[in-house]
Amino acid sequence: MKDFKNHIKILSALSVAASDTRRDTFISVVIRTLNEISSCERKDLAGYINEQFSFEPYQPELDEVVNFLLKEERIVEEKKILSLSAEEKETIDTQDVEARDQEKSRYQNFKNFIKDDLGHDLKGDQVKLLWDTFLEYLYNSFYEYGEDAIKTLHPHIKNGDGNSYYESVLSITMKNIDAPELQTLFKYVIERFPDFASTEDLNFLNDLAQKTLSFSSLGFQADVAQDTINHEIVDWTLYLDTNVLYSLLDLHSHPENEACKALIQLVRENKEHIKVKLRYSDITYKELGKKKADFDLLDDKLTDSSIKAMLKSENLDGFSKKFYEGLLENREGTIHPSEAIGLSQTTLKYKTIEIARNAKRIEHLGEDYINAKVQEFYKYINRKNEIKKEFYDSKKIPFHPIEKSEKQALHDITLRELLLESRLKEMKGEEVSLNSIKYFGVTLDDLLIQFDKSQIKDDNDVKSFPVFFKPSFLLNKLVRILPIQTKDYKKAFIKAVTSKGFHKDSSKSRDVLKIVNYLKSQGIDDERVVYNIISQDIFLEKYHKESQKEDFNQGEFIESELNREFRFFQEQLENTQKELALTTETANTRAKENQKLEAIKSILESDVQQYEKALEKVSKRVNSLEKTVDAASSQEKINFEAGEANAKAQREKEKAEILKKKLRVEIEDQIEKEKDADVRKWQRKTWWHLLWVIPCVFAALFFVLPLEQNPITNQANRYNTASAIMVPVILIFLYLIQNRLWNEGNIKARKENHKVSEGLRNKLRELE
């Protein structure tokens, strides 16, 4: 390992790229770019980002962020032109005004320190030179040492080596200052910075540390990685399903088409950092060949008018639609699907996708074994159809069963078992990990992916990892472990950290506006009620996370918070009333205490009344459903003697049963959400391990640095000692990340073993 410091940088970048920081950073990049250029076509956005920030975003990742921002209505698109929404633009303008005011305050504090504390009455251009050089020193410090630079610069954070500045950074930065007396003064300013740092200065340092971390999440420096890391971060063999080949050969319309092509391109362009072999089985090639017969009716001689009429009808399958859309766009350049399949082996080989001959291995698995697994697949499909039919019948929705032909099922299961058997053969006693099992499948088939997940075992063997993934999922994972695409890494870094809003989260402000607007729409405008809700960071953080879910119900969420606040004030009121009743001291003391408690009681009674009113305005239909169920249940106990009355009772009973089913579904949904929340909390705890990882890292660095107090003087021994500490720590931490964030088996087991809260269990018992 040639450069231990750079190695740590890369590991840090890989770690932070796996978190939400990367996505949030991309969001800020898109927002800031659109703010600078006002508007642009969607296809040109990546180029403008490169101009503004000097790095090229991965297009699939950029598309995902743009779609998210459009959904959030933070940006708008009209006639393929992207721009900021009026609300977002207003938020950005407000942030920029605040940033400019803070910068003026920091500059004034800098001038006052030089003049009043150091006693130097400099000219305006001299102060400006020192100020610009000082900022450059800060940027260079964070560039060289990452967010750890704050330890030297921040007065409340003690630096491990006791230095007040970075000598190497200082010597490079001071080259901008010619006058010796100004150089001496500048060095003194750096030494004394913690003494004169204002609140605005400290906030600026914290922002720089955050921006440095955010920039790291975009990827590590490519040329540094050449000498410091094992290039085989990923060492896999990916088998492509038939439907993925359809996408690569442009045979059908599918939402994952671009992801399929982008995944192959990513693998081909990053061979230095990821080692991925692309394969498709000969059984897949045979299935692809059989598809040719389905294209006999596709006529490439049809007129444009006929084609437009067919496309307008929206009755064409994905293959026909793709072919005829291609004909309309480029009749000469669009080849017939049958011809495309005939040329497929050559086309795919050009894309470095090789055919794998697996006949002997499949024969080794045995026909009986494969057939037994196919039957398991069909049992799974039948169970899904039964559950789906029951749900559709209850909702009175037309039911269409999931179907899978015998040939398709045989192909899918054979491919799955082939990959599992290949994993076993490859492992040879190695410890189970993503790289050691090597073999994975890429498919667009949701049913196959769901079945595969249902078969995951908790035995810490090859079956403890999923076999199949969607291209978009793998694409999202792989881009996070690649270097940033930039010609000048330092230039990109400086542009990022000097940008006013680089990863400047404005979501809290928008969430407050959403909550207040909702409360207003419900007629809730009491100042205390509104303030108590929006002033809680924990509540706002939870609201923001929950609001990202597709099934988020703002009314239910806010009602639950109102209920919590209502119970809190109700408990306070009860305690105050008890205290008031038990006051038995002397007359004067009792009068004073009573007066104080009466005042508190009056305030709490007012709060309770306000929350009662608020809860009435956002009450849920679940309560009315429960009352209906209770009423129906009481009717069942009445012994009607007349035939007509009995019939009526029976109808009421049936209604009650339907209502019970609805309530059960809702309660089960709540249980599922509770399990998901528990899993997310468990996953977040992973990052607490940084509390011991980071100290261990610095402990290892202690042995690397050639300090006088270092007990090991030999350089080789220092590196060996540091590696002995660092490597196990990093591996353990990465294992924890993989185990909790990527391992679907562990996540599934966590959910299954979750103990449901007593409240939800009681609700289920009440429905029995």
GROMACS .gro file of N, CA and C in nm, residues 7 96 106 120 197 201 220 252 258 260 336 368 443-444 481 497 588 603 726 731:
model
   60
    7HIS      N    1  -0.553   0.582   0.123
    7HIS     CA    2  -0.633   0.461   0.142
    7HIS      C    3  -0.749   0.488   0.238
   96ASP      N    4  -2.932   3.241   0.011
   96ASP     CA    5  -2.819   3.317  -0.044
   96ASP      C    6  -2.802   3.451   0.026
  106ARG      N    7  -1.823   3.770   0.882
  106ARG     CA    8  -1.695   3.702   0.904
  106ARG      C    9  -1.578   3.789   0.859
  120HIS      N   10  -0.237   4.597   1.376
  120HIS     CA   11  -0.186   4.627   1.242
  120HIS      C   12  -0.292   4.707   1.165
  197ALA      N   13  -1.225   3.339   1.639
  197ALA     CA   14  -1.336   3.282   1.562
  197ALA      C   15  -1.471   3.320   1.624
  201ASP      N   16  -1.800   3.224   1.213
  201ASP     CA   17  -1.682   3.149   1.169
  201ASP      C   18  -1.696   3.001   1.199
  220PHE      N   19  -1.442   0.867  -0.490
  220PHE     CA   20  -1.303   0.899  -0.456
  220PHE      C   21  -1.227   0.945  -0.581
  252HIS      N   22  -3.800  -0.479  -2.693
  252HIS     CA   23  -3.929  -0.450  -2.627
  252HIS      C   24  -3.922  -0.317  -2.551
  258GLU      N   25  -3.330   0.143  -2.013
  258GLU     CA   26  -3.214   0.231  -2.000
  258GLU      C   27  -3.121   0.183  -1.889
  260CYS      N   28  -3.071  -0.128  -1.802
  260CYS     CA   29  -2.997  -0.243  -1.855
  260CYS      C   30  -2.876  -0.196  -1.934
  336HIS      N   31  -3.560  -0.584  -3.830
  336HIS     CA   32  -3.670  -0.670  -3.785
  336HIS      C   33  -3.626  -0.749  -3.662
  368ASP      N   34  -3.498  -3.467  -1.232
  368ASP     CA   35  -3.593  -3.482  -1.120
  368ASP      C   36  -3.579  -3.368  -1.020
  443THR      N   37  -3.241  -0.985  -1.385
  443THR     CA   38  -3.370  -1.013  -1.449
  443THR      C   39  -3.464  -0.895  -1.433
  444LEU      N   40  -3.566  -0.891  -1.520
  444LEU     CA   41  -3.672  -0.791  -1.509
  444LEU      C   42  -3.800  -0.854  -1.453
  481ILE      N   43  -1.958   0.283  -0.557
  481ILE     CA   44  -1.823   0.238  -0.523
  481ILE      C   45  -1.723   0.274  -0.633
  497VAL      N   46  -1.728   2.313  -0.240
  497VAL     CA   47  -1.731   2.370  -0.105
  497VAL      C   48  -1.749   2.521  -0.104
  588ASN      N   49  -5.118   3.085   5.424
  588ASN     CA   50  -5.053   3.172   5.328
  588ASN      C   51  -4.980   3.092   5.220
  603ILE      N   52  -5.393   2.696   3.237
  603ILE     CA   53  -5.321   2.688   3.108
  603ILE      C   54  -5.335   2.549   3.048
  726MET      N   55  -0.593  -0.145   1.160
  726MET     CA   56  -0.690  -0.088   1.067
  726MET      C   57  -0.770  -0.192   0.991
  731LEU      N   58  -1.273  -0.404   0.805
  731LEU     CA   59  -1.348  -0.522   0.757
  731LEU      C   60  -1.470  -0.549   0.844
   0.00000   0.00000   0.00000
